[in-house]
């Protein structure tokens, strides 16, 4: 199975680990690149091509919606997935 290259925007290490373990149960051959700030996110998008991008909805100083817009522009081929413990279903439908 081909390794998936995944970018993960998450500022909480425990949440990042939880998401990565859950995804590994479905597809174990993943190459994760975890970043915790908007500037790290932009830099990673400029340096690498990703198959998927996971993002928390709220990052200190950078919002997940902003990350989604940038990702769609810079890497439109990559799947973008919000993972959040604070966003509700109503907010999810807005995207």
CSV table of C-alpha atoms in Angstrom, one decimal:
chain,number,residue,atom,x,y,z
A,1,UNK,CA,0.0,0.0,0.0
A,2,UNK,CA,1.3,3.4,-1.0
A,3,UNK,CA,2.5,5.7,1.9
A,4,UNK,CA,0.2,8.7,2.3
A,5,UNK,CA,2.0,12.0,3.0
A,6,UNK,CA,-0.1,13.8,5.5
A,7,UNK,CA,0.2,17.4,6.9
A,8,UNK,CA,-1.4,17.9,10.3
A,9,UNK,CA,-2.0,21.4,11.7
A,10,UNK,CA,-2.5,20.9,15.4
A,11,UNK,CA,-1.2,22.8,18.4
A,12,UNK,CA,-2.0,20.1,21.0
A,13,UNK,CA,0.4,17.2,21.0
A,14,UNK,CA,-2.1,14.8,22.7
A,15,UNK,CA,-4.8,15.6,20.1
A,16,UNK,CA,-2.3,15.1,17.3
A,17,UNK,CA,-1.3,11.7,18.6
A,18,UNK,CA,-5.0,10.7,19.0
A,19,UNK,CA,-5.8,11.7,15.4
A,20,UNK,CA,-2.7,10.0,14.0
A,21,UNK,CA,-3.4,6.7,15.9
A,22,UNK,CA,-7.0,6.7,14.7
A,23,UNK,CA,-6.0,7.2,11.1
A,24,UNK,CA,-3.3,4.5,11.4
A,25,UNK,CA,-6.1,2.0,12.2
A,26,UNK,CA,-7.5,2.6,8.7
A,27,UNK,CA,-4.3,3.1,6.8
A,28,UNK,CA,-1.1,2.3,8.6
A,29,UNK,CA,1.4,3.4,6.0
A,30,UNK,CA,1.4,7.2,6.6
A,31,UNK,CA,4.1,9.8,6.6
A,32,UNK,CA,3.0,12.5,9.0
A,33,UNK,CA,4.3,16.1,9.2
A,34,UNK,CA,2.8,17.9,12.2
A,35,UNK,CA,2.9,21.7,12.5
A,36,UNK,CA,1.5,23.9,15.2
A,37,UNK,CA,1.4,27.4,13.8
A,38,UNK,CA,0.2,29.2,10.7
A,39,UNK,CA,3.7,30.0,9.6
A,40,UNK,CA,4.9,26.4,9.9
A,41,UNK,CA,1.8,25.4,7.9
A,42,UNK,CA,2.6,27.8,5.1
A,43,UNK,CA,6.2,26.7,5.0
A,44,UNK,CA,5.3,23.0,4.9
A,45,UNK,CA,2.8,23.6,2.0
A,46,UNK,CA,5.6,25.4,0.1
A,47,UNK,CA,8.2,22.6,0.6
A,48,UNK,CA,6.2,19.4,0.2
A,49,UNK,CA,3.3,17.9,-1.7
A,50,UNK,CA,0.7,16.2,0.5
A,51,UNK,CA,-2.0,13.6,-0.1
A,52,UNK,CA,-4.2,14.9,2.8
A,53,UNK,CA,-4.2,17.7,5.2
A,54,UNK,CA,-5.8,17.5,8.7
A,55,UNK,CA,-6.5,20.6,10.6
A,56,UNK,CA,-7.8,21.6,14.0
A,57,UNK,CA,-10.5,24.2,13.7
A,58,UNK,CA,-8.9,26.7,16.2
A,59,UNK,CA,-5.2,27.2,16.4
A,60,UNK,CA,-3.7,30.1,18.4
A,61,UNK,CA,-3.3,33.0,15.9
A,62,UNK,CA,-4.5,30.9,12.9
A,63,UNK,CA,-8.0,29.6,12.1
A,64,UNK,CA,-8.7,26.3,10.4
A,65,UNK,CA,-10.9,28.0,7.9
A,66,UNK,CA,-8.0,30.2,6.8
A,67,UNK,CA,-5.8,27.0,6.6
A,68,UNK,CA,-8.5,25.3,4.4
A,69,UNK,CA,-8.6,28.3,2.0
A,70,UNK,CA,-4.8,28.4,1.7
A,71,UNK,CA,-4.6,24.6,1.2
A,72,UNK,CA,-7.2,24.7,-1.5
A,73,UNK,CA,-5.2,27.3,-3.4
A,74,UNK,CA,-1.7,25.8,-2.9
A,75,UNK,CA,-2.5,22.1,-3.0
A,76,UNK,CA,-6.0,21.6,-4.5
A,77,UNK,CA,-5.4,17.9,-5.1
A,78,UNK,CA,-5.0,17.2,-1.3
A,79,UNK,CA,-8.0,16.2,0.8
A,80,UNK,CA,-8.7,18.6,3.6
A,81,UNK,CA,-10.2,17.3,6.8
A,82,UNK,CA,-11.2,19.3,9.9
A,83,UNK,CA,-10.7,17.6,13.2
A,84,UNK,CA,-11.9,19.5,16.2
A,85,UNK,CA,-13.2,19.0,19.7
A,86,UNK,CA,-14.7,22.5,19.7
A,87,UNK,CA,-16.5,22.9,16.4
A,88,UNK,CA,-20.1,21.7,16.3
A,89,UNK,CA,-22.2,20.2,13.5
A,90,UNK,CA,-23.7,23.5,12.5
A,91,UNK,CA,-20.3,25.0,11.9
A,92,UNK,CA,-19.2,21.9,9.9
A,93,UNK,CA,-22.1,22.3,7.5
A,94,UNK,CA,-20.9,25.9,6.7
A,95,UNK,CA,-17.9,24.5,4.9
